Coordinates of C-alpha atoms in Angstrom, one line a residue:
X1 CA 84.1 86.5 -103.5
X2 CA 84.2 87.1 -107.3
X3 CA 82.2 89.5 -109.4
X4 CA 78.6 90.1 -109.3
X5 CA 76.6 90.6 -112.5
X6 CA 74.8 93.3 -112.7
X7 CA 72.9 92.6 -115.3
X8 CA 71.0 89.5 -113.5
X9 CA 67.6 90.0 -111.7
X10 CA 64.4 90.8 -113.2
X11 CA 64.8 94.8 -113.4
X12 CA 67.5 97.3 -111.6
X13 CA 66.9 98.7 -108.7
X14 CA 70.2 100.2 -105.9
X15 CA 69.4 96.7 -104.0
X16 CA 70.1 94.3 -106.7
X17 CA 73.6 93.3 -106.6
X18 CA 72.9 93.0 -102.3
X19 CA 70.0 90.6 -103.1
X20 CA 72.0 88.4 -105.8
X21 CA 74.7 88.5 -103.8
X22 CA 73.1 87.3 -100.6
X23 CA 71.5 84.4 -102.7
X24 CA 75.4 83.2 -104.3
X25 CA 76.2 82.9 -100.0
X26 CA 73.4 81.1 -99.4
X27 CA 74.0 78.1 -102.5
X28 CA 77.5 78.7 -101.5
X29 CA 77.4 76.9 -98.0
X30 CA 78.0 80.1 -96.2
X31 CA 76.6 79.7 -92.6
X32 CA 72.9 81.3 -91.9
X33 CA 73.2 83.9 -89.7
X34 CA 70.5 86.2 -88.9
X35 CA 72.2 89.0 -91.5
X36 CA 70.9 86.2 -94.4
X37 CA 68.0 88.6 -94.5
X38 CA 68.3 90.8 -97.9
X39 CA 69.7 94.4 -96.8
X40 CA 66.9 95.9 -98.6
X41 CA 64.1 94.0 -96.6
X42 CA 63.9 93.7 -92.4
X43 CA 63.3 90.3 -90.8
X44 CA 63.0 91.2 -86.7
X45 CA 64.5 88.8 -84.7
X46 CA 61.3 88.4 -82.6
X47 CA 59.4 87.1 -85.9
X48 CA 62.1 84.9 -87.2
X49 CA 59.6 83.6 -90.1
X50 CA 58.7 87.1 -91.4
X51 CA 60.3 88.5 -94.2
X52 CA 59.4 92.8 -94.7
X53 CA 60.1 94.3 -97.9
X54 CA 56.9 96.7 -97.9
X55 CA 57.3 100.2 -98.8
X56 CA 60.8 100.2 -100.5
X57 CA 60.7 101.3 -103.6
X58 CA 61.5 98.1 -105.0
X59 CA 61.2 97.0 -108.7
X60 CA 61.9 93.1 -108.2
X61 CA 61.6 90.6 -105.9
X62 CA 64.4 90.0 -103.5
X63 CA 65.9 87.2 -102.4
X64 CA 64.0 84.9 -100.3
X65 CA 65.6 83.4 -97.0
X66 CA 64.4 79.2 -97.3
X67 CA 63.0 79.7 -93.9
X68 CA 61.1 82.6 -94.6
X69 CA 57.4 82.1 -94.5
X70 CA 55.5 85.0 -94.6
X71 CA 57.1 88.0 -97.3
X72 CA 55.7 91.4 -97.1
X73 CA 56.3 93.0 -100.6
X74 CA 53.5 95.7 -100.6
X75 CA 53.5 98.9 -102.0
X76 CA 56.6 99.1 -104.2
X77 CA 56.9 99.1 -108.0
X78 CA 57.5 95.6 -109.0
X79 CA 55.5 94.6 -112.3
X80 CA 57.4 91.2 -113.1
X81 CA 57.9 88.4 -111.5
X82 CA 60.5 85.4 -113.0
X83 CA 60.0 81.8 -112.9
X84 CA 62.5 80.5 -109.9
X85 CA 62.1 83.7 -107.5
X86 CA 60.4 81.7 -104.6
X87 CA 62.0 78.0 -105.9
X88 CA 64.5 78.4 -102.3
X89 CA 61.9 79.0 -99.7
X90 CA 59.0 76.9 -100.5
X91 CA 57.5 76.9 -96.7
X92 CA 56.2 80.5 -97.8
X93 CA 53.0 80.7 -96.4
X94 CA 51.6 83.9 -96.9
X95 CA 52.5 86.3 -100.3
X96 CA 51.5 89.7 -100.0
X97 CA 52.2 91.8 -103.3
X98 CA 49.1 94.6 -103.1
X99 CA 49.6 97.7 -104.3
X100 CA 52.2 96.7 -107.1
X101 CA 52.7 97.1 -111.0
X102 CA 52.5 93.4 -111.7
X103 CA 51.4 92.7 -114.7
X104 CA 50.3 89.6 -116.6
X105 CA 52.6 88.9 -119.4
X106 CA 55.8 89.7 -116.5
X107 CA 54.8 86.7 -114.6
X108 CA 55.8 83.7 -114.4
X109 CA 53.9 80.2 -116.1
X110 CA 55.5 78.4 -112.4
X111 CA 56.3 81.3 -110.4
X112 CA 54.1 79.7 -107.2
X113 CA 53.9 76.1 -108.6
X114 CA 56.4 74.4 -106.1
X115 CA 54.5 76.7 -103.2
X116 CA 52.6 73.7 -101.5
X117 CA 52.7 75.5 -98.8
X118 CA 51.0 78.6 -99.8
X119 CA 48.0 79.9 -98.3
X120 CA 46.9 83.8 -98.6
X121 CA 48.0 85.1 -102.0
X122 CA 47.2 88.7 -101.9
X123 CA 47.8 90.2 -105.6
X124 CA 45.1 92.9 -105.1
X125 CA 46.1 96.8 -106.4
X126 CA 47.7 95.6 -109.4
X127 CA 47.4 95.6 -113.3
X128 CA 47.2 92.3 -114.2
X129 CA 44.6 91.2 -116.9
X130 CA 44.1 87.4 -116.0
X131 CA 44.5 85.3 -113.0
X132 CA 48.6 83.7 -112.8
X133 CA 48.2 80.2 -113.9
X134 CA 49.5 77.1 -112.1
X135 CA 48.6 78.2 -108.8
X136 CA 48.8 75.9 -105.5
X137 CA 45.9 74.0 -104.7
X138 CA 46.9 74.6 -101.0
X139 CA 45.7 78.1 -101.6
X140 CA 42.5 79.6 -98.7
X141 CA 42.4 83.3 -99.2
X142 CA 43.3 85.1 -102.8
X143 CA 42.5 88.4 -103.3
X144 CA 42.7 89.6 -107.1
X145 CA 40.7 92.7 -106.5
X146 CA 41.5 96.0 -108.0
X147 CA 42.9 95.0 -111.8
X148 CA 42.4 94.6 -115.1
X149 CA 40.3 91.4 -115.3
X150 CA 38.1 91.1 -118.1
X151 CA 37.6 87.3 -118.3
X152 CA 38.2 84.2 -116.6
X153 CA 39.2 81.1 -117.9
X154 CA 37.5 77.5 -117.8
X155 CA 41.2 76.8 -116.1
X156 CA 41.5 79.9 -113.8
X157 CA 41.4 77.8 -110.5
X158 CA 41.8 74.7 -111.9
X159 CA 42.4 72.3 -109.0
X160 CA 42.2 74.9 -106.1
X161 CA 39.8 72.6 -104.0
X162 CA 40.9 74.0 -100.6
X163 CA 39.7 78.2 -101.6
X164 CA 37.6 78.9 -98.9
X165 CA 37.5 82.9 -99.6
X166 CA 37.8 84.6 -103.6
X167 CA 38.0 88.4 -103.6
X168 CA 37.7 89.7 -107.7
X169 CA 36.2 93.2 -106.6
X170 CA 36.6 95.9 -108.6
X171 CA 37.6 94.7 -112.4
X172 CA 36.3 94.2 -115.5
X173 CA 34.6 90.6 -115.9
X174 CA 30.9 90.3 -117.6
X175 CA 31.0 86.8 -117.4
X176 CA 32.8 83.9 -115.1
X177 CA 31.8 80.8 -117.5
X178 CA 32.4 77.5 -115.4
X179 CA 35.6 79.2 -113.7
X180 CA 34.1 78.3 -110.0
X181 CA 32.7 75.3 -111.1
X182 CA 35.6 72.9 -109.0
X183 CA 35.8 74.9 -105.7
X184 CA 34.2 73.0 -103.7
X185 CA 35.6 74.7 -100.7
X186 CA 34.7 78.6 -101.6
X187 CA 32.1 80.0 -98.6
X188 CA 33.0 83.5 -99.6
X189 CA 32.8 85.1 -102.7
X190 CA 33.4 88.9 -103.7
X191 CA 32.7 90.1 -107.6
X192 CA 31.4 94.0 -106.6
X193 CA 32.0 96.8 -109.1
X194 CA 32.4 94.2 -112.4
X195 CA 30.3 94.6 -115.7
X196 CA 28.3 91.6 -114.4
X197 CA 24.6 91.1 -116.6
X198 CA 23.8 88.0 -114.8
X199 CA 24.4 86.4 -111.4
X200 CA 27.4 83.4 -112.2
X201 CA 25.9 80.3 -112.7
X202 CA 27.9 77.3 -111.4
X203 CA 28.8 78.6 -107.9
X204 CA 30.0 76.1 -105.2
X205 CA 27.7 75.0 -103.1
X206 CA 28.8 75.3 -100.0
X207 CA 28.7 79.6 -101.0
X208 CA 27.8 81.4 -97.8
X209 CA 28.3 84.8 -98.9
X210 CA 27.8 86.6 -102.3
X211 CA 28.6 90.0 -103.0
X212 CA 27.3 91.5 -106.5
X213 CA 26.9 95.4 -105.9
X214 CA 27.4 97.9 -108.7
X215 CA 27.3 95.2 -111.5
X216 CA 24.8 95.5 -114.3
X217 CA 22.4 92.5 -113.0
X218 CA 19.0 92.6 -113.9
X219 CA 17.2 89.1 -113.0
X220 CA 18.1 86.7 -110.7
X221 CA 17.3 83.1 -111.9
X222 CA 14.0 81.1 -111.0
X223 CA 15.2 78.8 -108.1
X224 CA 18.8 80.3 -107.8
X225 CA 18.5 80.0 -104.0
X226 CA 17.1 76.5 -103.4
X227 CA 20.7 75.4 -105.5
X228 CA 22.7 77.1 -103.0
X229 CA 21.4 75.7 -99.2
X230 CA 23.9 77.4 -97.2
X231 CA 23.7 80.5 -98.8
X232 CA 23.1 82.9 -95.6
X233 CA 24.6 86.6 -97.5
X234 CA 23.6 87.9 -100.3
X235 CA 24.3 91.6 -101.6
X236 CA 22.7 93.0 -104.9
X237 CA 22.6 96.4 -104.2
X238 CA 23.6 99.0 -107.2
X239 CA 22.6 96.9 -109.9
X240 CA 19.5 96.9 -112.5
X241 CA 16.9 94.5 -111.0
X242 CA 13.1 95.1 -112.0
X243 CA 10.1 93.6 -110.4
X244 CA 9.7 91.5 -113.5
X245 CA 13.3 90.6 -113.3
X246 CA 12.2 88.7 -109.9
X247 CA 10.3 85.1 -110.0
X248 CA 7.3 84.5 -107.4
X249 CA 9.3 83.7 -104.3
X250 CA 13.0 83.7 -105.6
X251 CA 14.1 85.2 -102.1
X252 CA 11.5 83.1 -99.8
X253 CA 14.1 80.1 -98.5
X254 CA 14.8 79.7 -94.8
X255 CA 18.8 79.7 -95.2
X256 CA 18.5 83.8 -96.1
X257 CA 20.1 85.6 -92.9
X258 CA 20.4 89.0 -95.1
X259 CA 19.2 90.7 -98.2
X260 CA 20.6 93.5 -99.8
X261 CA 18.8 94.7 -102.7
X262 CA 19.2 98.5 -102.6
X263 CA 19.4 100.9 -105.2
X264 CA 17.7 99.0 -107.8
X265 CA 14.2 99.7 -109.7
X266 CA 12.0 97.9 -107.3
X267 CA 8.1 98.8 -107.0
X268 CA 7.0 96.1 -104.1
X269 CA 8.6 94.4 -101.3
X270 CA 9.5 90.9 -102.4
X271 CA 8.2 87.9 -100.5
X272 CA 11.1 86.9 -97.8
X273 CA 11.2 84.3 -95.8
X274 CA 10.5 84.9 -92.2
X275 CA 13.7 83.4 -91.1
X276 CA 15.5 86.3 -92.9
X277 CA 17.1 89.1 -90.2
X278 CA 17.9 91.8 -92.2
X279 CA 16.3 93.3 -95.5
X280 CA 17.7 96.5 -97.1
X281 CA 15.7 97.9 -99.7
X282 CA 16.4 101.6 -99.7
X283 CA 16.4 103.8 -103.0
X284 CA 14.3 102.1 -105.0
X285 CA 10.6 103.1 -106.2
X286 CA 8.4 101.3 -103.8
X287 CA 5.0 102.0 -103.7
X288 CA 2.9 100.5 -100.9
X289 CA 3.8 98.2 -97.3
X290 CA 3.0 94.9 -98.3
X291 CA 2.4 92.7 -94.7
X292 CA 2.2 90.0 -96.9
X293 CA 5.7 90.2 -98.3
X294 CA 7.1 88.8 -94.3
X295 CA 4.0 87.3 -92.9
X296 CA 1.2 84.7 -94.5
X297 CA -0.9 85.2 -91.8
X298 CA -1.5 87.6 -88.7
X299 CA -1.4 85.5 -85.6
X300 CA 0.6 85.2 -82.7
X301 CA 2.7 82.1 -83.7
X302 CA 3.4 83.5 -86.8
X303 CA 5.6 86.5 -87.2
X304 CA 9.3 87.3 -88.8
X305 CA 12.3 87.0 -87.3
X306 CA 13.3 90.5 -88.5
X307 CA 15.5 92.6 -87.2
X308 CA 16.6 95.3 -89.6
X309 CA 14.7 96.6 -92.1
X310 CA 14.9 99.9 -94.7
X311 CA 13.1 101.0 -96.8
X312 CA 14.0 105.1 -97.1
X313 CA 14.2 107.1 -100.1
X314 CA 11.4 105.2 -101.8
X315 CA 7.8 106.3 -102.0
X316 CA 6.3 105.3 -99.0
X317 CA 5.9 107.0 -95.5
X318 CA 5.9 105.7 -92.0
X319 CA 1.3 106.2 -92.1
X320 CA 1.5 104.0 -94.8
X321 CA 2.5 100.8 -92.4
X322 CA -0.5 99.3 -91.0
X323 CA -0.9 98.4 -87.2
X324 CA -0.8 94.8 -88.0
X325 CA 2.9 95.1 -88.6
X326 CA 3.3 95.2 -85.0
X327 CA 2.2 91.8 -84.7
X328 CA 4.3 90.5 -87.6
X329 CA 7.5 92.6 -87.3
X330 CA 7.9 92.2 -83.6
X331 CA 11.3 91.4 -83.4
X332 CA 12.4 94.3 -85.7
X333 CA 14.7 96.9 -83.4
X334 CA 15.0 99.3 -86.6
X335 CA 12.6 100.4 -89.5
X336 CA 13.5 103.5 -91.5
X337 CA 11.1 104.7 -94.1

């Protein structure tokens, strides 16, 4: 069978030589048998697709089966990845590296390119320090949470028209530019516990949820809402916002199913608009129930469709909400003050 180099492969590991070696019987025109599987990873005969490598130890990628499409590399210790490790099975659909070492300058320029399959990229639990360039436009789901991201590049998903859902929780980015600006498919973005001072500008508009808590946000733009018409999530919680950081109405448009703006420096109830269901505004420094904030006018054809609403550890009681509210709030089930 000839001699296997060692010294091939992105780092050592005791699996190695097994996973070069099962690649030279592959290109050699040895027969696929089940055993092509690498003899570090487990592919079950009942999921013939499904590659598992999780929880090995391992400090590369192994060799990828060309029918294999779904690899499970989680929790091991890789950090690099070469150009050419996924070139043979390019029906992956799902990549799941979480809870890695990878790291930025060990990857790849075309490590996914010729992935046109790919759809869930999960590179969360890493330390990388920018998102991997040249990735698939066939991309849904991409999770990036949990590194080292400080910025994001004009070009970070460049061409990636088909993201429906963008996790970047958890790292370091003040700023996004016009990174977004060409995802016209994203309905789900995630940017909690960043160094955010504004809310991004240039979001897609077809954005249904945004998550900002624990950034460092202290206004939200005049009109930010009417740009975004199916905007139906929004959380701000943990953050810096000010009643002057707040324009008249900001938060009173009818696509608003929830509000989360607790934990901030808030003295009155913004104006919401009735259509909104649930309103958190606990642990800020409210002073006074403010009727007004959900309903123009007392009457019984005109009332909010709220159904959650809190506003504990503020400075307010349960005497100080008028009777009225009865009328107004009578779809609420919960009210904690």
């Amino acid at each position: 069978m000839g001699t296997v180099d060692l010294s091939i492969g992105q780092y050592h590991s005791p699996f190695q030589w097994l996973s070069h070696l099962r690649g030279r019987r592959r290109h050699a025109g040895w027969q696929a048998e089940d055993d092509d599987c690498p003899l570090e990873c487990d592919c079950p005969s009942n999921y013939p697709t499904a590659m598992y490598c999780h929880s090995r130890n391992l400090q590369h990628v192994p060799y990828v089966p060309s029918h294999i499409k779904y690899v499970y590399l989680q929790r091991n210790q890789i950090a690099g990845i070469q150009d050419g490790v996924f070139d043979n099975a390019t029906s992956l659909v799902w990549v799941v590296l979480f809870h890695n070492k990878l790291q930025s300058d060990k990857i790849g320029k075309n490590v996914f390119t010729k992935l046109k399959n790919l759809e869930r990229l999960f590179l969360d639990h890493n330390e990388l320090s920018h998102v991997p360039p040249n990735l698939p436009n066939s991309i849904t789901d991409m999770r990036l949470c949990h590194n080292k991201i400080s910025k994001l590049l004009p070009n970070s998903f460049e061409g990636m028209f088909n993201l429906t859902t963008l996790n970047l929780q958890a790292n370091d980015i003040e700023d996004v530019g016009s990174a977004f600006k060409g995802l016209k498919s994203l309905t789900m973005l995630d940017m909690r516990k960043n160094k955010l001072k504004k809310i991004p500008n240039n979001l897609p508009e077809r954005l249904q949820q945004l998550y900002l808590e624990f950034n460092n946000i202290e206004t939200v733009p005049p009109g930010f809402f009417t740009m975004y018409p199916e905007l139906q999530f929004v959380r701000l919680a943990h953050n810096k916002l000010t009643d002057k950081g707040l324009p008249a109405g900001v938060f009173n448009v009818s696509t608003l199913a929830e509000l989360d703006l607790s934990f901030n420096k808030l003295e009155k109830i913004p104006l919401v608009s009735s259509n909104l269901e649930n309103l958190y505004l606990q642990a800020n420094k409210i002073k006074e129930f403010s009727l007004s904030s959900f309903c123009s006018t007392i009457d019984v054809t005109n009332f909010s469709k709220l159904r959650m609403l809190r506003l504990d550890a503020n400075k307010i009681s349960a005497k100080d909400i008028p009777a009225e509210a009865a009328y107004c709030l009578r779809r609420v089930a919960f009210i904690d003050v």
